[in-house]
PDB file of N, CA and C in Angstrom:
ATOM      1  N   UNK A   1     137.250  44.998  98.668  1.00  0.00           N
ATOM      2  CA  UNK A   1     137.666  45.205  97.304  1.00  0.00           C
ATOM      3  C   UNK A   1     137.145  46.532  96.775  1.00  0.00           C
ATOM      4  N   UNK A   2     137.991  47.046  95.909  1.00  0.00           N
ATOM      5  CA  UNK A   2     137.254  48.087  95.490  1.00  0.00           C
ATOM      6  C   UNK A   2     136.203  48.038  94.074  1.00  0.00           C
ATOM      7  N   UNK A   3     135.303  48.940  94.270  1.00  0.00           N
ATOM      8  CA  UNK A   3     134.359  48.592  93.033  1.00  0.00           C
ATOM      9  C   UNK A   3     134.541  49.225  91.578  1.00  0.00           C
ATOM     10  N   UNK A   4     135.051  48.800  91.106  1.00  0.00           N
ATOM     11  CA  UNK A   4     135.424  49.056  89.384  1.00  0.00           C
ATOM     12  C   UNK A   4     134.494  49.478  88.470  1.00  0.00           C
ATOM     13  N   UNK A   5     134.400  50.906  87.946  1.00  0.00           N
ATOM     14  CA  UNK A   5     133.208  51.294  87.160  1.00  0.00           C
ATOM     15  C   UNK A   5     133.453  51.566  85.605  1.00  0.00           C
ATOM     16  N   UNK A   6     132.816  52.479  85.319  1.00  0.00           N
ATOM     17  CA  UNK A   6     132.742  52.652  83.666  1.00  0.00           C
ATOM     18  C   UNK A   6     134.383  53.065  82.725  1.00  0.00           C
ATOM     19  N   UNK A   7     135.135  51.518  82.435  1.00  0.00           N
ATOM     20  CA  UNK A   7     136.578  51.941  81.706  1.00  0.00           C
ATOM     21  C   UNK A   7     137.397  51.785  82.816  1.00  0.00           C
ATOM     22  N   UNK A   8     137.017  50.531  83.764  1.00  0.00           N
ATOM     23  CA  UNK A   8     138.118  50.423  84.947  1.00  0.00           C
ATOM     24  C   UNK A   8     138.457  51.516  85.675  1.00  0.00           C
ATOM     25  N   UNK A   9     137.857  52.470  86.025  1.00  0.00           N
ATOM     26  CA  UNK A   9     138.135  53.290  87.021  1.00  0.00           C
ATOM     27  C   UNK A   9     137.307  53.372  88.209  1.00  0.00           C
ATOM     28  N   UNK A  10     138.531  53.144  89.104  1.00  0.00           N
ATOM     29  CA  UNK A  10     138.082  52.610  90.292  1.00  0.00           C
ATOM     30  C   UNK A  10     137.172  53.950  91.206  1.00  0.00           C
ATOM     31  N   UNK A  11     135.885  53.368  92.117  1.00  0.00           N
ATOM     32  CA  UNK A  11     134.654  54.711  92.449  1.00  0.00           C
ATOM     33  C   UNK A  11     135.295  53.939  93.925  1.00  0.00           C
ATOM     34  N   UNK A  12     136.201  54.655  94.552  1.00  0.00           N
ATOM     35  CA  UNK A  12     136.702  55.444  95.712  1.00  0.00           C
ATOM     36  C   UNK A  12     135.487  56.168  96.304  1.00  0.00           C
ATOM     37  N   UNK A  13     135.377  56.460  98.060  1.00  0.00           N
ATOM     38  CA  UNK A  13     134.482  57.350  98.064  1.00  0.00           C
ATOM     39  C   UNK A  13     136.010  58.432  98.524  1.00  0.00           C
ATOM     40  N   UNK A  14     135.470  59.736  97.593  1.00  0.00           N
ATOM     41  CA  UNK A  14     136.343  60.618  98.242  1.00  0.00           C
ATOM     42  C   UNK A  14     136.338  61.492  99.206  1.00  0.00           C
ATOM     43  N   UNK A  15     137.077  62.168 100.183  1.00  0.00           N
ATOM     44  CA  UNK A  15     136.261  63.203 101.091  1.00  0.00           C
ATOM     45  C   UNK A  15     136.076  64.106 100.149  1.00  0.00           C
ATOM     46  N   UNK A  16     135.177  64.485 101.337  1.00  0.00           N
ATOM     47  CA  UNK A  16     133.664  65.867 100.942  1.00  0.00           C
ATOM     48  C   UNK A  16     134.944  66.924 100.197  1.00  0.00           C
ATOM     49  N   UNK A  17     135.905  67.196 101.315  1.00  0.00           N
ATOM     50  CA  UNK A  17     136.536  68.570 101.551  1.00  0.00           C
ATOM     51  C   UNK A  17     137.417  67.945  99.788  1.00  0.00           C
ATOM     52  N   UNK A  18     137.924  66.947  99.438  1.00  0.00           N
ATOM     53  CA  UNK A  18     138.008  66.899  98.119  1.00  0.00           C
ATOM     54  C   UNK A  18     137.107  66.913  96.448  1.00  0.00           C
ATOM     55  N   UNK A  19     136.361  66.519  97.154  1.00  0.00           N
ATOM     56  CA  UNK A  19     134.821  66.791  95.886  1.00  0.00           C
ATOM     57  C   UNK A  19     134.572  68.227  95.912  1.00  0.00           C
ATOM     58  N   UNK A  20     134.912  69.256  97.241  1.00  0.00           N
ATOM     59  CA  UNK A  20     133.872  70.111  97.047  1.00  0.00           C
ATOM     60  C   UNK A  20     135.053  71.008  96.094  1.00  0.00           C
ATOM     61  N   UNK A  21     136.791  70.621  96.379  1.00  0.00           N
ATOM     62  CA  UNK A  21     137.921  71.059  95.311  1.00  0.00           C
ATOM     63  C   UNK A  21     138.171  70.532  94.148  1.00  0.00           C
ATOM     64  N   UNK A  22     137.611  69.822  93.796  1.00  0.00           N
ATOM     65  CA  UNK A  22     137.414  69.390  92.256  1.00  0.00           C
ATOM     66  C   UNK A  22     136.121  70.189  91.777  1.00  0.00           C
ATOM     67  N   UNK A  23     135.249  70.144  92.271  1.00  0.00           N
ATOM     68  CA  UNK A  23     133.539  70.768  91.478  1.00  0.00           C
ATOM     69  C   UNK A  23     133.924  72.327  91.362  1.00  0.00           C
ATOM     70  N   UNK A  24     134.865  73.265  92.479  1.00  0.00           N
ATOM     71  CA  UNK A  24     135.309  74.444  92.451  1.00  0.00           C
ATOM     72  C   UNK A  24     136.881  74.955  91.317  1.00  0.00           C
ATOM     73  N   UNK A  25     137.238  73.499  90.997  1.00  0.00           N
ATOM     74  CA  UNK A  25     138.131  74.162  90.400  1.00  0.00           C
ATOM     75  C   UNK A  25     137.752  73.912  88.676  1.00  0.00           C
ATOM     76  N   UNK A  26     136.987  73.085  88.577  1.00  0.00           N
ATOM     77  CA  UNK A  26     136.428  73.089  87.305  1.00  0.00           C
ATOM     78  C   UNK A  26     135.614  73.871  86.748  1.00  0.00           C
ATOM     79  N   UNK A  27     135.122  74.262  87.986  1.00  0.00           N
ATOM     80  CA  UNK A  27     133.961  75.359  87.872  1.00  0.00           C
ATOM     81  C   UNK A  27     134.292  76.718  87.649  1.00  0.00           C
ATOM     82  N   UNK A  28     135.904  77.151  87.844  1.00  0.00           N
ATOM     83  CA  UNK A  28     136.147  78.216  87.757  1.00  0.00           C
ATOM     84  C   UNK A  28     137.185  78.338  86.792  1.00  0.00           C
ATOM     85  N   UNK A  29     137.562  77.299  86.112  1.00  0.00           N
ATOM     86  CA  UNK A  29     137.948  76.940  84.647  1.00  0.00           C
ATOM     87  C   UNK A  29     137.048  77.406  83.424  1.00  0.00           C
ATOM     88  N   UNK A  30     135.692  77.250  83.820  1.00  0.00           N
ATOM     89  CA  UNK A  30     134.687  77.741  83.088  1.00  0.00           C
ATOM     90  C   UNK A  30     134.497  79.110  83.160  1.00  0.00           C
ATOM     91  N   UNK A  31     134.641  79.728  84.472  1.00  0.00           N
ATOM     92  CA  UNK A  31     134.266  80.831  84.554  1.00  0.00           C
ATOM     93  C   UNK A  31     135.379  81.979  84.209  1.00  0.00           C
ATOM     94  N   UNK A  32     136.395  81.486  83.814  1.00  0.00           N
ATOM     95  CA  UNK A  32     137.905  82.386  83.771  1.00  0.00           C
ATOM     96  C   UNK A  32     137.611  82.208  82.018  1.00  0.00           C
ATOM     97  N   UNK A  33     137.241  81.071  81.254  1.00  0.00           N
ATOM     98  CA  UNK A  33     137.031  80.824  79.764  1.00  0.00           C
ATOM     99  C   UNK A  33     136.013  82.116  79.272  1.00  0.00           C
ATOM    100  N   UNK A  34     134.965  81.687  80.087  1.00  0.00           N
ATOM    101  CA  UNK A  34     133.659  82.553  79.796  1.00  0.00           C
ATOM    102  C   UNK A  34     133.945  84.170  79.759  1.00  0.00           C
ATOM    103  N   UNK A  35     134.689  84.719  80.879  1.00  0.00           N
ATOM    104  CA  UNK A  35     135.217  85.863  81.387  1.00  0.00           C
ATOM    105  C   UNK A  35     135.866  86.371  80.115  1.00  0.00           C
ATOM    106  N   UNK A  36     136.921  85.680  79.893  1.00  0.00           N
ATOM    107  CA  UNK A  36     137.592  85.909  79.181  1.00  0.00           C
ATOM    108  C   UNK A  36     137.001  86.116  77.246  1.00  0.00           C
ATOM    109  N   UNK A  37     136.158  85.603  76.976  1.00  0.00           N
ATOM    110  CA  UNK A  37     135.032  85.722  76.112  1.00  0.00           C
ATOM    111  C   UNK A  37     134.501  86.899  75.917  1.00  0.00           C
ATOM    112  N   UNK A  38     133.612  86.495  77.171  1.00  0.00           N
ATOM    113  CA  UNK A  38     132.573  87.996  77.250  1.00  0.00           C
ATOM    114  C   UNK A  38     132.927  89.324  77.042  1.00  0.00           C
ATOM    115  N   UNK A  39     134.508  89.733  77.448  1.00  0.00           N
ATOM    116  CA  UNK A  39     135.289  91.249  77.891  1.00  0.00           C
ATOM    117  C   UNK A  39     136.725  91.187  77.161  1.00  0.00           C
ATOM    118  N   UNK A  40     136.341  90.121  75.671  1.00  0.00           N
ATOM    119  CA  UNK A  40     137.667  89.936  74.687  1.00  0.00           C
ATOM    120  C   UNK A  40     137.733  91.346  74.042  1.00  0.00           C
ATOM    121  N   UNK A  41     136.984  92.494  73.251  1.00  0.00           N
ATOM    122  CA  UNK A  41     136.527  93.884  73.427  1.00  0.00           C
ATOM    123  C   UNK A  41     137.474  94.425  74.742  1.00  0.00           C
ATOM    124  N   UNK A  42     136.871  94.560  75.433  1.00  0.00           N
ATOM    125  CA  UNK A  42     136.849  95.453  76.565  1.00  0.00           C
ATOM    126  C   UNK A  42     138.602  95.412  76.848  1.00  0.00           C
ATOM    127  N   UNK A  43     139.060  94.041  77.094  1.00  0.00           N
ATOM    128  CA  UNK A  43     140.229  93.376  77.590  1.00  0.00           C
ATOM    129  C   UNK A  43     141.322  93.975  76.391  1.00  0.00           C
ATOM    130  N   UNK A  44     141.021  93.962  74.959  1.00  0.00           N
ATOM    131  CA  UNK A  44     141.745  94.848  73.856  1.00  0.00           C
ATOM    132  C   UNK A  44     142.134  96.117  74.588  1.00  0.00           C
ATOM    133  N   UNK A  45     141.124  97.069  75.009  1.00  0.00           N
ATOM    134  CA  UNK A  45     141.580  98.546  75.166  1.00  0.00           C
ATOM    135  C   UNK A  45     141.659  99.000  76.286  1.00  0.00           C
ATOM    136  N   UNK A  46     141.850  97.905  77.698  1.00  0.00           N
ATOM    137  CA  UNK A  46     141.543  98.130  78.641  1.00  0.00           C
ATOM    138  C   UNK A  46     143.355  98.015  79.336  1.00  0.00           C
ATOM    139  N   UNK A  47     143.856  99.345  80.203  1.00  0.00           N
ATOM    140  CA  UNK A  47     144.427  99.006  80.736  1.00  0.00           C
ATOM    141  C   UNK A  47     145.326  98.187  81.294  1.00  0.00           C
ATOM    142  N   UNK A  48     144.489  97.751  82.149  1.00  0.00           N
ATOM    143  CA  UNK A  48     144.997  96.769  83.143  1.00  0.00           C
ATOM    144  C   UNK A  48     143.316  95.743  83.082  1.00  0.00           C
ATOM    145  N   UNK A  49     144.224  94.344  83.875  1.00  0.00           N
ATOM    146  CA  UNK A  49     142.614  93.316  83.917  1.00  0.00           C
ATOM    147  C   UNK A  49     142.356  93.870  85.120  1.00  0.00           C
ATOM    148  N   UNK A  50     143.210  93.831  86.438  1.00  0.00           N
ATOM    149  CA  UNK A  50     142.399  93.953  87.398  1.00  0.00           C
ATOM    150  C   UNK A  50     141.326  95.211  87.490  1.00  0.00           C
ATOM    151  N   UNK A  51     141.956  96.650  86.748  1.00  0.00           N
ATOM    152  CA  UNK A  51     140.998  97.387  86.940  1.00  0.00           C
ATOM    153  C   UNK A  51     139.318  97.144  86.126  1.00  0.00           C
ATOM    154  N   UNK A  52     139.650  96.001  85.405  1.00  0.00           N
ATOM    155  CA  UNK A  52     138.027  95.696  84.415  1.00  0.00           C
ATOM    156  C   UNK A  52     137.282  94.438  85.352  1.00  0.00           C
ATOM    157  N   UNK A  53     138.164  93.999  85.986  1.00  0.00           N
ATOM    158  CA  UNK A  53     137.426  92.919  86.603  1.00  0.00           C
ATOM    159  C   UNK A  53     137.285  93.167  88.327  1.00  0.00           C
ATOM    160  N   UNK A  54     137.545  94.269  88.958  1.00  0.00           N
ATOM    161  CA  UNK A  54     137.496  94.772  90.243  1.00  0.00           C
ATOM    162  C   UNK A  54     136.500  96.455  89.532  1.00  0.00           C
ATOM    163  N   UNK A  55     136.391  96.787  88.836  1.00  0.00           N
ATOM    164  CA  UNK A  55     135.231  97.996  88.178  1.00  0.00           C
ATOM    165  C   UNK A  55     134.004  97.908  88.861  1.00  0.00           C
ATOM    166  N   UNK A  56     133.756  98.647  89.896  1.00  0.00           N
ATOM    167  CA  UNK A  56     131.838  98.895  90.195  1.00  0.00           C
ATOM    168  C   UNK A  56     132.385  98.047  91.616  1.00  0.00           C
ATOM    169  N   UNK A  57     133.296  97.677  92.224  1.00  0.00           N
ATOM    170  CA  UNK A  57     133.545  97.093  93.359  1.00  0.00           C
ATOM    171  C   UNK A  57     133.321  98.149  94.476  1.00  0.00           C
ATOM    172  N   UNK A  58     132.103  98.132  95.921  1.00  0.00           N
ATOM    173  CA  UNK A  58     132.235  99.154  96.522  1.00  0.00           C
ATOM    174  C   UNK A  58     132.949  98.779  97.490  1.00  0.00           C
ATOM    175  N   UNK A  59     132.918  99.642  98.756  1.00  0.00           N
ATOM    176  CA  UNK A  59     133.285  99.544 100.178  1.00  0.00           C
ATOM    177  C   UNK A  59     132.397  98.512 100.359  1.00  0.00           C
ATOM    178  N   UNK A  60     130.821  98.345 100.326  1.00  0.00           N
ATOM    179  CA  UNK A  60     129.880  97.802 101.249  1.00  0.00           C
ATOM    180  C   UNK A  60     129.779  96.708 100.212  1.00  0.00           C
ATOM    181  N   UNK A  61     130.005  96.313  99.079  1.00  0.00           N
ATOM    182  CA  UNK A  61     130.380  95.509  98.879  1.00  0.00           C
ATOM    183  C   UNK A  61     131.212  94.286  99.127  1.00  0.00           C
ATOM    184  N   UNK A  62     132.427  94.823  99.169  1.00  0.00           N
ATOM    185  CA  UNK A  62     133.989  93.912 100.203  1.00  0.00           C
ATOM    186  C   UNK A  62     133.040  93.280 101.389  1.00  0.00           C
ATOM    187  N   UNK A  63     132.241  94.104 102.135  1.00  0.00           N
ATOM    188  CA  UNK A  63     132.439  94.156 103.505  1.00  0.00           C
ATOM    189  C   UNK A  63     130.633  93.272 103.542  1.00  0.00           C
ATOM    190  N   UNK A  64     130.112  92.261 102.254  1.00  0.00           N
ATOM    191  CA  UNK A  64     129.012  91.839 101.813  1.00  0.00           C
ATOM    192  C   UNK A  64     130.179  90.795 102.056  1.00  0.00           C
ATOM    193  N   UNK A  65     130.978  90.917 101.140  1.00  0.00           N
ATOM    194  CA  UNK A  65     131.903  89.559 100.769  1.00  0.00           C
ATOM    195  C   UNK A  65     132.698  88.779 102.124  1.00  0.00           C
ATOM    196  N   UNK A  66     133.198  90.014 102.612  1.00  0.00           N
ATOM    197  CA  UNK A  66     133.909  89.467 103.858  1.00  0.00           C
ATOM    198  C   UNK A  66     132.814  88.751 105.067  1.00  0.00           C
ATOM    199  N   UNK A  67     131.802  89.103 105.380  1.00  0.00           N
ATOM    200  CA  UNK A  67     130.656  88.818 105.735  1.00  0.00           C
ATOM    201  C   UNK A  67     130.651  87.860 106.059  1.00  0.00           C
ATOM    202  N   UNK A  68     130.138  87.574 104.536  1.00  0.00           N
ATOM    203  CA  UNK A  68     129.682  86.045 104.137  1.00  0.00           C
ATOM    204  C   UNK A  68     131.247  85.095 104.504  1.00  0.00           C
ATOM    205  N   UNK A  69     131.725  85.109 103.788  1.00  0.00           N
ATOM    206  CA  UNK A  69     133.328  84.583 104.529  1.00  0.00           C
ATOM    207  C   UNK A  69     133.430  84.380 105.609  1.00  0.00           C
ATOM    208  N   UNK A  70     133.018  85.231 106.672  1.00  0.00           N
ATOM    209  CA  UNK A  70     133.690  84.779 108.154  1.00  0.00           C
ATOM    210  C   UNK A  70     132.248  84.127 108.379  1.00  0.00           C
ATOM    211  N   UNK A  71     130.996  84.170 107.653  1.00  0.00           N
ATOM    212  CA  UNK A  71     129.736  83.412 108.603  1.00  0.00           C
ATOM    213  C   UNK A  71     130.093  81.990 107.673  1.00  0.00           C
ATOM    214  N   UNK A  72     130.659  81.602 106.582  1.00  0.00           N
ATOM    215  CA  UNK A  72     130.613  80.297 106.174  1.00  0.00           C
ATOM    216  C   UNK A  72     131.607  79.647 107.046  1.00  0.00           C
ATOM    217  N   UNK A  73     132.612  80.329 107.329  1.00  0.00           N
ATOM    218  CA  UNK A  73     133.934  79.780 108.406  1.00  0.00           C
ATOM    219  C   UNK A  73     133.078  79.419 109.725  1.00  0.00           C
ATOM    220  N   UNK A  74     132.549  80.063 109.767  1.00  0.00           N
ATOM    221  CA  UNK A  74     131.767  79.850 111.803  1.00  0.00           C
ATOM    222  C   UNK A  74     130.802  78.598 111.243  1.00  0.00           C
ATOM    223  N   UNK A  75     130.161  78.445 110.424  1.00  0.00           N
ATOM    224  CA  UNK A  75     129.109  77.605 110.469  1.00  0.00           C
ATOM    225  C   UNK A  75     129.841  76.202 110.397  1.00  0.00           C
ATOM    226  N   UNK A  76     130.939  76.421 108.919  1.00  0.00           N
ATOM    227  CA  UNK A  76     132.013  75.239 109.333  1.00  0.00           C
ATOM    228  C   UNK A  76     132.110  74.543 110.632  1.00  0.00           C
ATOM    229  N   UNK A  77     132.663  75.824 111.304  1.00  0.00           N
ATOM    230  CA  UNK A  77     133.614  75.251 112.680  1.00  0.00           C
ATOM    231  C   UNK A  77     132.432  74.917 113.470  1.00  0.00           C
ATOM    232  N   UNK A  78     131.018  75.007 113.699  1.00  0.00           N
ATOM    233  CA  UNK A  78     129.936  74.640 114.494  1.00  0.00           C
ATOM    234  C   UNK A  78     129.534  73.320 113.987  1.00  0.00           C
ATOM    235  N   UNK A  79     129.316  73.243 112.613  1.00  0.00           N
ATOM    236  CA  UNK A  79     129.008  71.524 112.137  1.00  0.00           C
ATOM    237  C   UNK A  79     130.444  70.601 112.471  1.00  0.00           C
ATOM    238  N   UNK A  80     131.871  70.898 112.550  1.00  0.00           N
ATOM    239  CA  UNK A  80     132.461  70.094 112.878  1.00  0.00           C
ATOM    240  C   UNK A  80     132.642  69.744 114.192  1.00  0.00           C
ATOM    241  N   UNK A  81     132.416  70.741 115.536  1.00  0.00           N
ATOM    242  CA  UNK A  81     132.630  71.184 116.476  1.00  0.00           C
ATOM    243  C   UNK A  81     131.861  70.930 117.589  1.00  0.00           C
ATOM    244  N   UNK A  82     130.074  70.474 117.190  1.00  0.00           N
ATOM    245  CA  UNK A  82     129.278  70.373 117.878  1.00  0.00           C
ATOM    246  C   UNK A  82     128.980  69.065 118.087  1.00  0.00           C
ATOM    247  N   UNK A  83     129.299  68.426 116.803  1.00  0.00           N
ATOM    248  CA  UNK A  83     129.527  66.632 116.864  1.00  0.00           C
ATOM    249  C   UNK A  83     130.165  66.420 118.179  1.00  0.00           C
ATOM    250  N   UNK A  84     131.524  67.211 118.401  1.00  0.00           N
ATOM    251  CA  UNK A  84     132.022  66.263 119.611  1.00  0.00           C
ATOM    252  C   UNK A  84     132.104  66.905 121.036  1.00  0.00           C
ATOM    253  N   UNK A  85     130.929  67.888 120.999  1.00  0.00           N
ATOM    254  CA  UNK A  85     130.660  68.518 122.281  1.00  0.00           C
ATOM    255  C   UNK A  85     129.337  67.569 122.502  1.00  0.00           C
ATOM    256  N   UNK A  86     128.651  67.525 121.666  1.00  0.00           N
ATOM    257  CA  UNK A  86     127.163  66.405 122.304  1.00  0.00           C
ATOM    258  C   UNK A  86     127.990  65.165 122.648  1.00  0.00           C
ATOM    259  N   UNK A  87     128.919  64.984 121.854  1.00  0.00           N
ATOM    260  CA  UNK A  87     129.469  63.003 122.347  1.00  0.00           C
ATOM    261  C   UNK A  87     129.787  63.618 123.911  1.00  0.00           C
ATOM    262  N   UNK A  88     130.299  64.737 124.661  1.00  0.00           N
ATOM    263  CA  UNK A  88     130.795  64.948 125.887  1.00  0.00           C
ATOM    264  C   UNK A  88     129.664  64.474 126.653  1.00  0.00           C
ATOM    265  N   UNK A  89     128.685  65.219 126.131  1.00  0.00           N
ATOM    266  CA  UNK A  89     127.334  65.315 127.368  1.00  0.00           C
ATOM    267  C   UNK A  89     126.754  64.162 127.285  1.00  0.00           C
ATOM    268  N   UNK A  90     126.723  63.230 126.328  1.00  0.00           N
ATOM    269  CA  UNK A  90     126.168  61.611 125.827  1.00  0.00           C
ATOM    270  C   UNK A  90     126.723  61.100 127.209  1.00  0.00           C
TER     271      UNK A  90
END
């Protein structure tokens, strides 16, 4: 059965890979509000957005960002990946 919580809504466990897209998209609901706040000024006399919100972006920057990107992808694919190389050798 499922367990019924606060106002009848039912506590499902959900996958990870869905919790971690709900906590990211709310989270960046906030951060597009806030943005948009902070650089309401700036955003008046400014161009274009992308050039106010890509401003002070370097080369070695990107290449900080991309980085990190391909090492969170590898670490991914090693925590899913290594589970079923030890079940081989088990």
């Amino acid at each position: 059965f499922k367990r019924v919580g606060v106002a009848g809504q039912s506590q499902e466990k959900a996958s990870l890979w869905l919790q971690n897209m709900q906590m990211a998209t709310y989270t960046m609901v906030v951060l597009v509000f806030t943005f948009l706040y902070e650089t309401r000024h700036q955003l008046a006399t400014a161009d274009s957005i992308t050039g106010l919100v890509f401003r002070g972006i370097t080369l070695k920057a990107w290449a900080l960002v991309v980085t990190n990107a391909i090492g969170g992808i590898l670490v991914a694919l090693v925590i899913k990946y290594a589970d079923n190389i030890l079940r081989g050798f088990a």
